[in-house]
mmCIF file of C-alpha atoms in Angstrom:
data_model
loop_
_atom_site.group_PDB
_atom_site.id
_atom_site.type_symbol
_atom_site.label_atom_id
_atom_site.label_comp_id
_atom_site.label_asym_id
_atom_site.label_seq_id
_atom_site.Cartn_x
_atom_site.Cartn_y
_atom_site.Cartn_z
ATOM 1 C CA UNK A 1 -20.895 20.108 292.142
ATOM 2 C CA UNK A 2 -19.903 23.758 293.385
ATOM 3 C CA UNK A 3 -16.623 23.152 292.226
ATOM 4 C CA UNK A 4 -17.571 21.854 288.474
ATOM 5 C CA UNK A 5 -20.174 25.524 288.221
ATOM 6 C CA UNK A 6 -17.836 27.323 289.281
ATOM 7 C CA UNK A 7 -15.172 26.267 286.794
ATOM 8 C CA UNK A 8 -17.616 26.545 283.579
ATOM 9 C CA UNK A 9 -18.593 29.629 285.019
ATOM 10 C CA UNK A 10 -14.795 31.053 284.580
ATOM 11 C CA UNK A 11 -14.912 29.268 280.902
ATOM 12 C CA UNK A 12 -17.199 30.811 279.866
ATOM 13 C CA UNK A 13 -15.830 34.359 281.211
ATOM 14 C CA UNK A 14 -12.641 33.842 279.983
ATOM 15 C CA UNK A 15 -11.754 35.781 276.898
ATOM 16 C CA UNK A 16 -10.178 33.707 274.827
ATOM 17 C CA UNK A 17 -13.187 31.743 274.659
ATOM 18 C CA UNK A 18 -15.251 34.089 273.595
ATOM 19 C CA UNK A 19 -13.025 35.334 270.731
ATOM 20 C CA UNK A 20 -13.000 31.747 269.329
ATOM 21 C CA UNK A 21 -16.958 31.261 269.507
ATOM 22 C CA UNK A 22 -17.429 34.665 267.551
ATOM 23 C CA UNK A 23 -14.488 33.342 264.967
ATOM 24 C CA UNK A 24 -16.512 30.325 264.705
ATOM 25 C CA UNK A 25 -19.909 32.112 264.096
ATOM 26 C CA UNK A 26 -18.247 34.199 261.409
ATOM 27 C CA UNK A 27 -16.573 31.475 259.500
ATOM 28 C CA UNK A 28 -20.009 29.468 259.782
ATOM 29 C CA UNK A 29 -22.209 32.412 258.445
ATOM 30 C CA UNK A 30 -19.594 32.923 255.928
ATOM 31 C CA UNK A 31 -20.239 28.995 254.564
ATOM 32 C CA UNK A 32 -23.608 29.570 254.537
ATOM 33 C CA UNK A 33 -23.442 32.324 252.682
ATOM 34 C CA UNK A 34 -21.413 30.979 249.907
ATOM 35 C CA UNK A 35 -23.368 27.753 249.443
ATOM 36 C CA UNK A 36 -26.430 29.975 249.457
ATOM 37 C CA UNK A 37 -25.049 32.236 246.513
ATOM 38 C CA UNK A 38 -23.666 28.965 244.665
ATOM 39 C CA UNK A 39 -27.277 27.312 244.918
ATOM 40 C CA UNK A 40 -28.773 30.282 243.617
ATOM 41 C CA UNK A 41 -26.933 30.700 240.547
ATOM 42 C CA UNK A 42 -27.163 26.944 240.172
ATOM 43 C CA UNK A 43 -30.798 27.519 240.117
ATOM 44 C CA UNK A 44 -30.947 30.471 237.668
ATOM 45 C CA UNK A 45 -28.911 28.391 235.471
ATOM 46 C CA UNK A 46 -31.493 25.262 235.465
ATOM 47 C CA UNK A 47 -34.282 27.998 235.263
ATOM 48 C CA UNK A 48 -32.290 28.668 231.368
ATOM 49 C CA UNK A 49 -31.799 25.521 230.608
ATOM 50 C CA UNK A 50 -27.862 25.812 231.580
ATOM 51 C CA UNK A 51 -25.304 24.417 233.364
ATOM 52 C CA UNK A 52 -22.193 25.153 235.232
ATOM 53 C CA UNK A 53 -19.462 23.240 233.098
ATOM 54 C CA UNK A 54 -16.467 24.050 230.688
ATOM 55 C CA UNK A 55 -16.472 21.540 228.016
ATOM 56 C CA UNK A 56 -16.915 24.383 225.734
ATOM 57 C CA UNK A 57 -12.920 25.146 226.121
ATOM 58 C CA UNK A 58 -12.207 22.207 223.576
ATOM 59 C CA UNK A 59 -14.651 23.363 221.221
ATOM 60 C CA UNK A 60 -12.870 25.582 218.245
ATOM 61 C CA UNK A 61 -12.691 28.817 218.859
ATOM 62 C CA UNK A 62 -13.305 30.405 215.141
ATOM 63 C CA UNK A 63 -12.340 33.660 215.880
ATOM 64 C CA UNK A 64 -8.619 35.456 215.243
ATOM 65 C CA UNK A 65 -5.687 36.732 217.592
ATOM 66 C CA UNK A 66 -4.024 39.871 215.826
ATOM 67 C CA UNK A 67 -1.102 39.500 217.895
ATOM 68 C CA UNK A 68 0.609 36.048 219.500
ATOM 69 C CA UNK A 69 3.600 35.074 221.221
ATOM 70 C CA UNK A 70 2.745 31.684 221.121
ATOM 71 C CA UNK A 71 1.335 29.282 217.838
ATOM 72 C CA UNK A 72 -2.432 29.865 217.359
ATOM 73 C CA UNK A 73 -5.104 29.091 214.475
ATOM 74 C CA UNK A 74 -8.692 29.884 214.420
ATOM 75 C CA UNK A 75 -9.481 25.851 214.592
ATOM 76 C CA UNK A 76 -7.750 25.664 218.223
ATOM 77 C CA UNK A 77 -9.789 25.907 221.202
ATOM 78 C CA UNK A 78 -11.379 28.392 223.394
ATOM 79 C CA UNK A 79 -8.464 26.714 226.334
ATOM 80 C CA UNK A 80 -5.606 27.795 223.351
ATOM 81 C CA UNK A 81 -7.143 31.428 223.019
ATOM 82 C CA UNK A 82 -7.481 32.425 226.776
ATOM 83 C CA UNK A 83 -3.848 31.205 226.972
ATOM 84 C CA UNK A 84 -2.681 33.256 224.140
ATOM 85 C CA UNK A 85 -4.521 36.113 225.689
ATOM 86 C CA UNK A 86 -3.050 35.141 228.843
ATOM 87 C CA UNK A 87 0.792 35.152 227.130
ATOM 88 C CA UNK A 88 0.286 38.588 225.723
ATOM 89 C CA UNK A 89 -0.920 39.893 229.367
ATOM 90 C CA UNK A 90 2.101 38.516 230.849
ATOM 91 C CA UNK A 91 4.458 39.781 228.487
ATOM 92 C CA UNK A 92 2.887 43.747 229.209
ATOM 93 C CA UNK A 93 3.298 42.996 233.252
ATOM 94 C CA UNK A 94 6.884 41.749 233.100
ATOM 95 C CA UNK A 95 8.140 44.149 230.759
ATOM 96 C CA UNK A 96 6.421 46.824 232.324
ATOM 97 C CA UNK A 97 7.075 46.323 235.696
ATOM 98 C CA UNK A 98 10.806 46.528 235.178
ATOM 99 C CA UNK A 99 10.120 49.711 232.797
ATOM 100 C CA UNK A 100 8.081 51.240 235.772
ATOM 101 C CA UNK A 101 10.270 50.960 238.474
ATOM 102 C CA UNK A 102 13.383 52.457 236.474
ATOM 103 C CA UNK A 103 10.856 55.483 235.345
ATOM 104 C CA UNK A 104 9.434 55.780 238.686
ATOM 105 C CA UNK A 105 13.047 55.433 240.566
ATOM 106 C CA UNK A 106 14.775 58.344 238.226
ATOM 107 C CA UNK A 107 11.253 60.486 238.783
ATOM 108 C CA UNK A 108 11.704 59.925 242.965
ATOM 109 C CA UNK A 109 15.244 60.904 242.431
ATOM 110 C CA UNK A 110 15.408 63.681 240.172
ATOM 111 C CA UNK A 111 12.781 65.805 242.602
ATOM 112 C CA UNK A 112 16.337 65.877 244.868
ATOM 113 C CA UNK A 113 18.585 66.848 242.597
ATOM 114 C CA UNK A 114 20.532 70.105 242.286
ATOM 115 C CA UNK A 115 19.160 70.951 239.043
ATOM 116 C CA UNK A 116 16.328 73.305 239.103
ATOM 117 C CA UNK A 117 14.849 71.782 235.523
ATOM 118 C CA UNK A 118 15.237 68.683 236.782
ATOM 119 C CA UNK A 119 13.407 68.921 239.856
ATOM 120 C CA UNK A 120 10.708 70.712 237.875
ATOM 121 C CA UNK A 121 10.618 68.482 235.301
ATOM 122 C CA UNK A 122 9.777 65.703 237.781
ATOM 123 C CA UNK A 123 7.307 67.180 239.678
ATOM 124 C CA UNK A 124 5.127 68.467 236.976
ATOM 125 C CA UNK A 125 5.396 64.897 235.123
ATOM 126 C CA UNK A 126 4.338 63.627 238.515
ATOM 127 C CA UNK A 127 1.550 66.448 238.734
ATOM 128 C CA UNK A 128 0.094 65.592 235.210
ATOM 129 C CA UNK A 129 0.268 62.190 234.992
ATOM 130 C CA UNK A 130 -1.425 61.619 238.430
ATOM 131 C CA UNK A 131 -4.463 63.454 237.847
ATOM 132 C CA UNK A 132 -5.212 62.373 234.590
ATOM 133 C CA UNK A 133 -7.306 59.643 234.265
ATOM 134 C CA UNK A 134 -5.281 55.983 232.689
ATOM 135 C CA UNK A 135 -7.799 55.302 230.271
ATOM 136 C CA UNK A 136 -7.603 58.840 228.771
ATOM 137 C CA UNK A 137 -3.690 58.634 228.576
ATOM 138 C CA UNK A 138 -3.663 55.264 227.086
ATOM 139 C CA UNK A 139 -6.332 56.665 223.899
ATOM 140 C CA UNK A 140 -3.801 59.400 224.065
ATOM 141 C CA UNK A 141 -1.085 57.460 223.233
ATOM 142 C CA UNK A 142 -2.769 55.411 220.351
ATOM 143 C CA UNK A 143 -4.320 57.247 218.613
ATOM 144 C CA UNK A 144 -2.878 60.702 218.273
ATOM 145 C CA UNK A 145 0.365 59.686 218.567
ATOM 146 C CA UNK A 146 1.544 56.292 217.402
ATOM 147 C CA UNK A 147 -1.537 56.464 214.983
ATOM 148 C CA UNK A 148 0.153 59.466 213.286
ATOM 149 C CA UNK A 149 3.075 57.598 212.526
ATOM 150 C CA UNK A 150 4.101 57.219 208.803
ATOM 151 C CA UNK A 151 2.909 54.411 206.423
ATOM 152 C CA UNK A 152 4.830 51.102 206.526
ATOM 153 C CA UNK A 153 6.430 52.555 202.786
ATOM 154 C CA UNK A 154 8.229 55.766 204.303
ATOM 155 C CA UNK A 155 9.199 54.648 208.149
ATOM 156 C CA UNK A 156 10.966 56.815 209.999
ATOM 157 C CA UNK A 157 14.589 55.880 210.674
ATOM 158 C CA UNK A 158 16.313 56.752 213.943
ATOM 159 C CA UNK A 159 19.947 56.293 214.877
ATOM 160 C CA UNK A 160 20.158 53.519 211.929
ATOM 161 C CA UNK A 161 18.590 50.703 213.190
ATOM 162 C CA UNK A 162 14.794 51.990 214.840
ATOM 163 C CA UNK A 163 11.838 52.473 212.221
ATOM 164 C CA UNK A 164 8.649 53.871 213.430
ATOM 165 C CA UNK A 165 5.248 53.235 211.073
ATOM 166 C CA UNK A 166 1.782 52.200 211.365
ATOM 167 C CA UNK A 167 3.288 48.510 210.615
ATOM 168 C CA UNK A 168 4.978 48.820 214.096
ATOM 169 C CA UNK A 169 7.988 49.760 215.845
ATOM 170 C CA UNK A 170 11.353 47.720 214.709
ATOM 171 C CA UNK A 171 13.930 47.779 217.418
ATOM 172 C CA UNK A 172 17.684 45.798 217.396
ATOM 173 C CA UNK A 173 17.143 42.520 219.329
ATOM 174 C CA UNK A 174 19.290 39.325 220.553
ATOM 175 C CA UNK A 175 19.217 36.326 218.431
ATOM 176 C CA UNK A 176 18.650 32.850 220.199
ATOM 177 C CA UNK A 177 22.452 32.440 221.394
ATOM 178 C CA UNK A 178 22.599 36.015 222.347
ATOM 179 C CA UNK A 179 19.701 34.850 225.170
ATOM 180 C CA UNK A 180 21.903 32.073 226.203
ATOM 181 C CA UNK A 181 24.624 34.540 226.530
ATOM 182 C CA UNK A 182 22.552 36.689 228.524
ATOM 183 C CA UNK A 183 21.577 33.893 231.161
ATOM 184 C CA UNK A 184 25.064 32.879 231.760
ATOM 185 C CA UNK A 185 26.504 35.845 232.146
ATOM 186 C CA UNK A 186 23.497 36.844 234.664
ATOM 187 C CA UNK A 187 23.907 33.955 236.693
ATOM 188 C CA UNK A 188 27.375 34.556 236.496
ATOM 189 C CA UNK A 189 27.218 37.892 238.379
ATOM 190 C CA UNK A 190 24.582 36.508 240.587
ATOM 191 C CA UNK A 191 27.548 33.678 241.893
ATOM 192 C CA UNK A 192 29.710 36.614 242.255
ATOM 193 C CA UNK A 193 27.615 38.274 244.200
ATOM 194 C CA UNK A 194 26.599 35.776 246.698
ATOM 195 C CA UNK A 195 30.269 34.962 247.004
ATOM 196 C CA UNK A 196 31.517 38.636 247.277
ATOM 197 C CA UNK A 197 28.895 39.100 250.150
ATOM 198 C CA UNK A 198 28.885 35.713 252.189
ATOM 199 C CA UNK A 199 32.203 34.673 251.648
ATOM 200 C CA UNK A 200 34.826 37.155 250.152
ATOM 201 C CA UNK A 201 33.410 40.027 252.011
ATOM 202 C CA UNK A 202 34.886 42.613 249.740
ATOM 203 C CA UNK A 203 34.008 45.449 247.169
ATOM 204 C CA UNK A 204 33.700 43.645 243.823
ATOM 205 C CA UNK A 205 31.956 46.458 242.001
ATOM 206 C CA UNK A 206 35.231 46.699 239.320
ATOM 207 C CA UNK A 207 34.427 43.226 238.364
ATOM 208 C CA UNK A 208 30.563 43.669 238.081
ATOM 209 C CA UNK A 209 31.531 46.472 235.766
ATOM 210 C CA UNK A 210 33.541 44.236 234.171
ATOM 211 C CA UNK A 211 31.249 41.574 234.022
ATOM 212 C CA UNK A 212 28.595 43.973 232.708
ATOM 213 C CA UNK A 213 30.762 45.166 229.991
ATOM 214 C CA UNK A 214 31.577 41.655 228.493
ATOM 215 C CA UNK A 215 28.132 41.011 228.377
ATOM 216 C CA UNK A 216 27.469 44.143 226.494
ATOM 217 C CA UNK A 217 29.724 43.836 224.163
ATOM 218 C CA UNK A 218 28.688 39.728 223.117
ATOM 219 C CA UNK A 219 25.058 40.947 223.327
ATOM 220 C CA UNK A 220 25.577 44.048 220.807
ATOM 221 C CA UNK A 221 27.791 40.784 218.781
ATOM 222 C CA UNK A 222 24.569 38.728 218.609
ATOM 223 C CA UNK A 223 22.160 41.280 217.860
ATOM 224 C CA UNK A 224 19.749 40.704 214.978
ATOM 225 C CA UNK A 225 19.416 45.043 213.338
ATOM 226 C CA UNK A 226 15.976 45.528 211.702
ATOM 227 C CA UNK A 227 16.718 46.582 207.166
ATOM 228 C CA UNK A 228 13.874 47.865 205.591
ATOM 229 C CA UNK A 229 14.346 44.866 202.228
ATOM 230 C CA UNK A 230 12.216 47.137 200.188
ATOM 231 C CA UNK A 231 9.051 49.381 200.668
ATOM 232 C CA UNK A 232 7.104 48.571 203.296
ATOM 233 C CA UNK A 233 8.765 45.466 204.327
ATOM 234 C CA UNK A 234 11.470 45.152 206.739
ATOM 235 C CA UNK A 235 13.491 42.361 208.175
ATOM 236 C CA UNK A 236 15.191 41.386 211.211
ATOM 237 C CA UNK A 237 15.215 42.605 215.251
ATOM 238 C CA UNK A 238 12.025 42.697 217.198
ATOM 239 C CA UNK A 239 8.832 44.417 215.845
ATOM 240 C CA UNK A 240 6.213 46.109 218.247
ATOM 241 C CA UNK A 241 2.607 46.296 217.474
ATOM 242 C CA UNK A 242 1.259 50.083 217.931
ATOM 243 C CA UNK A 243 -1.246 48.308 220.119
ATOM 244 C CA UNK A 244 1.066 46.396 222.719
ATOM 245 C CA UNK A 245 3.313 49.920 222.798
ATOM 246 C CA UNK A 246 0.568 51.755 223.138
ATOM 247 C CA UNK A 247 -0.668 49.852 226.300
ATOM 248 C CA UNK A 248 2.835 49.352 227.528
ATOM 249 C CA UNK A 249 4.107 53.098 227.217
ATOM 250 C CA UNK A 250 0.640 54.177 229.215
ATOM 251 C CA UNK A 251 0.704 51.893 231.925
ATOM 252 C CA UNK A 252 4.888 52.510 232.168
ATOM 253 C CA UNK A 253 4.184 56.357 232.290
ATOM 254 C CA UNK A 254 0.762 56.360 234.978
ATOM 255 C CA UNK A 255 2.565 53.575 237.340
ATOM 256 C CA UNK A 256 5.835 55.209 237.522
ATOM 257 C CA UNK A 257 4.683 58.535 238.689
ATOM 258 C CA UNK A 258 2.866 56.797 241.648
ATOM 259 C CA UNK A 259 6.046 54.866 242.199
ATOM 260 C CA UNK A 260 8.195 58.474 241.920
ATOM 261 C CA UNK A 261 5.999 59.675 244.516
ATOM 262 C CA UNK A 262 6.636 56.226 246.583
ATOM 263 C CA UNK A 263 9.992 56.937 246.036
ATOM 264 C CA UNK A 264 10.312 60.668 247.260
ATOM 265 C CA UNK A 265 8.369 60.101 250.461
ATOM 266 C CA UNK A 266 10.829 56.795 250.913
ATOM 267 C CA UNK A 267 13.936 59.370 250.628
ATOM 268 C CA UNK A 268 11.675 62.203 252.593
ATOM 269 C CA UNK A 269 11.336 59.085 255.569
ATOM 270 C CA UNK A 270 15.147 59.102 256.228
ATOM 271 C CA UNK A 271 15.954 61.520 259.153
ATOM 272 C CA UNK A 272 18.381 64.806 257.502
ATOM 273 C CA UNK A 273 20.684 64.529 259.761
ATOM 274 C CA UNK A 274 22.141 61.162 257.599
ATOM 275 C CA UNK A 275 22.687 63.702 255.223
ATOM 276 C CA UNK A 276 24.331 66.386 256.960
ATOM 277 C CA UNK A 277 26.493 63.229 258.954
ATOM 278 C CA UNK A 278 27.387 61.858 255.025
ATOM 279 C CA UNK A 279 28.226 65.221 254.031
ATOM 280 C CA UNK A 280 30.238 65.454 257.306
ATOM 281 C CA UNK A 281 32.687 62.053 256.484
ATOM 282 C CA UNK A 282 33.094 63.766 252.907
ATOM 283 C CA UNK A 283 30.564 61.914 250.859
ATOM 284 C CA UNK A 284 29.189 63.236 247.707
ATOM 285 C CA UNK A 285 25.632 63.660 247.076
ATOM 286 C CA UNK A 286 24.955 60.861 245.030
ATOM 287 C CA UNK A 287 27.172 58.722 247.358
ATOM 288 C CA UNK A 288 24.589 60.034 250.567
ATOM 289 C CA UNK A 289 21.726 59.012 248.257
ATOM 290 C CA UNK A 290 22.579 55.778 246.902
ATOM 291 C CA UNK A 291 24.459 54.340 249.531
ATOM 292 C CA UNK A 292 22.927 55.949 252.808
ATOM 293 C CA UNK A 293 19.594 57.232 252.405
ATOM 294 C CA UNK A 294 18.434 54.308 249.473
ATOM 295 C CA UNK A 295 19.158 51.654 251.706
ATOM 296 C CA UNK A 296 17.323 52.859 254.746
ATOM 297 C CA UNK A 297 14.393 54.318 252.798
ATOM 298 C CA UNK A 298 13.714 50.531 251.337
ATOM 299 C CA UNK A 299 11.647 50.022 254.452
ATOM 300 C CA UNK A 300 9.379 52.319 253.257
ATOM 301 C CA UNK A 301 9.512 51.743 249.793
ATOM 302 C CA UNK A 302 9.141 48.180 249.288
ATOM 303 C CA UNK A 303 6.132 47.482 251.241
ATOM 304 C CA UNK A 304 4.334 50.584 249.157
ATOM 305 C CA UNK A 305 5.655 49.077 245.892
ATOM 306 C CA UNK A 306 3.604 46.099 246.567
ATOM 307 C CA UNK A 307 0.310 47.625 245.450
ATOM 308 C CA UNK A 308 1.772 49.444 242.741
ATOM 309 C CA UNK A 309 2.857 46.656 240.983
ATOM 310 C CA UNK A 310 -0.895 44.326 241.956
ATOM 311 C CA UNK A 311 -2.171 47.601 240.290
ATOM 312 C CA UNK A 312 -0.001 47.408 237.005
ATOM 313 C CA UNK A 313 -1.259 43.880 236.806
ATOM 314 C CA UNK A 314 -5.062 44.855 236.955
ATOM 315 C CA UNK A 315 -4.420 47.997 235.008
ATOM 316 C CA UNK A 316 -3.232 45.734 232.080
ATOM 317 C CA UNK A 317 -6.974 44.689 231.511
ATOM 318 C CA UNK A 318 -7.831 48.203 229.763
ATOM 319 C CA UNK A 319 -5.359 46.701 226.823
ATOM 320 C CA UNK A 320 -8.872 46.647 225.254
ATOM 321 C CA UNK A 321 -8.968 50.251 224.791
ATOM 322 C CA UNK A 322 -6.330 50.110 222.574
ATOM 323 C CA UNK A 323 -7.286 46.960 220.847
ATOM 324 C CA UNK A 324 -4.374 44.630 222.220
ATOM 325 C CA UNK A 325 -5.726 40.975 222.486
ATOM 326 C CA UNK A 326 -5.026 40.572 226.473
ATOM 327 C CA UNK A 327 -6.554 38.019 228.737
ATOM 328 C CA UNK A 328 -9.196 40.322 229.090
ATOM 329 C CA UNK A 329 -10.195 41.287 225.700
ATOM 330 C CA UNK A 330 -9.797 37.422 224.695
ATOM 331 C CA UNK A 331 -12.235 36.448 227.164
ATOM 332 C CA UNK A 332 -15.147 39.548 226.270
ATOM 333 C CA UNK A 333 -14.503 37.361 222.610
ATOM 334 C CA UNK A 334 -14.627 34.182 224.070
ATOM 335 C CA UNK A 335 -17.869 35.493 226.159
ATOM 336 C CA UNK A 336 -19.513 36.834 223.361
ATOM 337 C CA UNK A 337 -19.681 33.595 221.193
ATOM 338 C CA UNK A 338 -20.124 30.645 224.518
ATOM 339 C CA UNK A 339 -22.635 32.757 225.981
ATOM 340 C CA UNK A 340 -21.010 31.029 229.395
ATOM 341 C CA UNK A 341 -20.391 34.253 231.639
ATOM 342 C CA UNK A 342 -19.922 32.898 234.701
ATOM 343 C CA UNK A 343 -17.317 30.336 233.345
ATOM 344 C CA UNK A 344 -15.541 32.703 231.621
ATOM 345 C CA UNK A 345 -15.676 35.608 234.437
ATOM 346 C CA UNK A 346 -14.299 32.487 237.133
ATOM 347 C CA UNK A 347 -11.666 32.284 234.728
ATOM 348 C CA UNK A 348 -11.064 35.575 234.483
ATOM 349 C CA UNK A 349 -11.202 36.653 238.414
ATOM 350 C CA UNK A 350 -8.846 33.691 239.096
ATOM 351 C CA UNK A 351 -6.492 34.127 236.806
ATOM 352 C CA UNK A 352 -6.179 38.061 237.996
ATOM 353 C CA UNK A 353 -5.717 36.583 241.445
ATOM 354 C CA UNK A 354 -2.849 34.304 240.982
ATOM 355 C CA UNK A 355 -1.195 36.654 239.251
ATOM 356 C CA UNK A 356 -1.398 39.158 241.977
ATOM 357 C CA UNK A 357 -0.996 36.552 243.903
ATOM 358 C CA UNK A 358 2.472 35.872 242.463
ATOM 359 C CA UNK A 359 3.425 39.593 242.838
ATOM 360 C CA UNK A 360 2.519 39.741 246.328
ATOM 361 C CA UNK A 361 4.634 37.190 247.286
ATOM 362 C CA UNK A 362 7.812 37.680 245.490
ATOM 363 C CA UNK A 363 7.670 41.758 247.012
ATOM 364 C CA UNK A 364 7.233 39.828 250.121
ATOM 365 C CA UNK A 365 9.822 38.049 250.128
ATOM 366 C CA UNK A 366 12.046 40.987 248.984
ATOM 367 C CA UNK A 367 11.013 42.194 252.118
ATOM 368 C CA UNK A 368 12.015 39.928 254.306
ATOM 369 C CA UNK A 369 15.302 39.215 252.731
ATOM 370 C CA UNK A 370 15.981 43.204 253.402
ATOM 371 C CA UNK A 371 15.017 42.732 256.976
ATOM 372 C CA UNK A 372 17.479 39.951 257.359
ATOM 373 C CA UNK A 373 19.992 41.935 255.387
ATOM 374 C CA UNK A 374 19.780 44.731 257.914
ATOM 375 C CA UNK A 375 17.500 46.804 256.187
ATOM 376 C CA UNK A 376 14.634 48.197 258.334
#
């Protein structure tokens, strides 16, 4: 009997224990809460005469999408609109996240360069665009800008093949075997680089210049060049709503002067005496930046880069100010006519958290590749 008291009494002094039994109590209070706030909207919901479902998604939804990627009629259903919505959200997050970083990267960079305009340049785009609030630039960029545009009759025509009018923006743009091109040629370099690294073990940046060019050139050979047929009609490449360039040239322009900053303080991370050690073996500047300091400043970067991009994603939802038809604004539609806003708002916060989600993971795993690369 002495023996079995004395042992609980060490359980129940150990630690470990201890730290488990508060875990537990938190995760149980947690439960309870949640079933608590469930049943009490369940509740409210009875107390209107509603319930929690979403058979209203096959009803028709009866109202129009200005702008689709995808095939879509007023008879489809509610389901069919949020996914529209959903398409025209993703298509503003991929483009622009690309977009970003290259406007962001050349910002980070040019506040090192040489140039005294340059550096300026970059630090008072930085300066501005930081402090102003997003939803002010992106009314900005609609409507005293794009909005001032010409009428569709007289566009404006730049470098022969780019017209600018309140119809849109017509740009040069690959026909269907110009994409097939595109993917072959990427994965191409892709096989070449994997080889060149794991096996070859040499400098193969001739033949991804080469590689690059080829593609180039059979891209510019499949590409379909807007012509204005007659007045106000024109034909060919890839037209741009003011509303989606709108939205896309704001969120490009406030995300990539966080991401310049990100960048700088990356570059700023690396000790100077890599510098004065490159400069030392003979190395130009650009040389020291892109293939010393770059590489080690990743560590920093990367992780940093992360919420950037989660906030480009979120960012996207103010598409409404601008009068794209995003998830968002489909759903504030789709809410105003069901008259389901808790549905709709589930939809809404889970959707927003896969994508994230998605983002998260795949800067992640960038990460973790670099680490194995060497990079830290």
């Amino acid at each position: 009997m002495p023996f079995r008291l004395k042992l609980q009494g060490s359980l129940w002094r150990d630690e470990r224990v201890w730290r488990w039994v508060w875990q537990g109590l938190v995760l149980v209070l947690v439960i309870a809460g949640a079933i608590w706030l469930v049943d009490n909207l369940l509740y409210n919901l009875s107390q209107r005469g509603l319930s929690l479902t979403f058979d209203w998604l096959e009803q028709p939804a009866g109202f129009n999408i200005g702008e689709s990627a995808i095939a879509y009629q007023t008879a489809d259903s509610y389901a069919r609109a949020l996914v529209v919505g959903l398409v025209n959200s993703l298509r503003v997050i991929a483009i622009g996240l690309v977009l970003t970083t290259v406007v962001g990267t050349l910002a980070g960079v040019a506040a090192f360069s040489e140039n005294w305009l340059l550096r300026q340049l970059s630090r008072g785009y930085v300066a501005v665009v930081r402090n102003t609030p997003l939803l002010l630039q992106l009314i900005v960029w609609y409507f005293p800008i794009l909005l001032s545009l010409p009428a569709a009759q007289q566009p404006w025509h730049w470098l022969g093949s780019l017209y600018l009018s309140k119809q849109g923006i017509y740009v040069p743009w690959p026909q269907t075997p110009g994409w097939l091109v595109l993917v072959i040629a990427v994965a191409a370099v892709l096989c070449v680089s994997w080889l060149g690294r794991r096996r070859l073990r040499r400098d193969l940046r001739w033949f991804y210049g080469a590689i690059a060019a080829i593609t180039i050139l059979m891209l510019l050979t499949q590409l379909s060049w807007p012509q204005q047929i007659q007045p106000g009609q024109i034909r060919g490449g890839l037209r741009l709503s003011l509303e989606f360039t709108a939205l896309l040239l704001g969120l490009v322009a406030y995300t990539g002067a966080f991401i310049a900053e990100i960048i700088r303080g990356g570059i700023l991370s690396v000790p100077a005496g890599q510098w004065e050690a490159a400069s030392a073996l003979g190395l130009t500047r650009g040389q020291t930046l892109w293939q010393i300091v770059v590489p080690q400043a990743l560590r920093v970067i990367v992780p940093s880069l992360n919420s950037q991009y989660v906030g480009f994603a979120k960012n996207s939802s103010l598409a409404i100010a601008v009068g794209y038809p995003d998830l968002y604004a489909t759903a504030q539609t789709t809410l105003n006519q069901t008259g389901r806003p808790v549905e709709v708002f589930a939809i809404l916060m889970l959707t927003y958290l896969a994508i994230n989600a998605v983002i998260s993971l795949g800067m992640n795993g960038l990460q973790n590749r670099l680490q194995r690369w060497g990079v830290r």
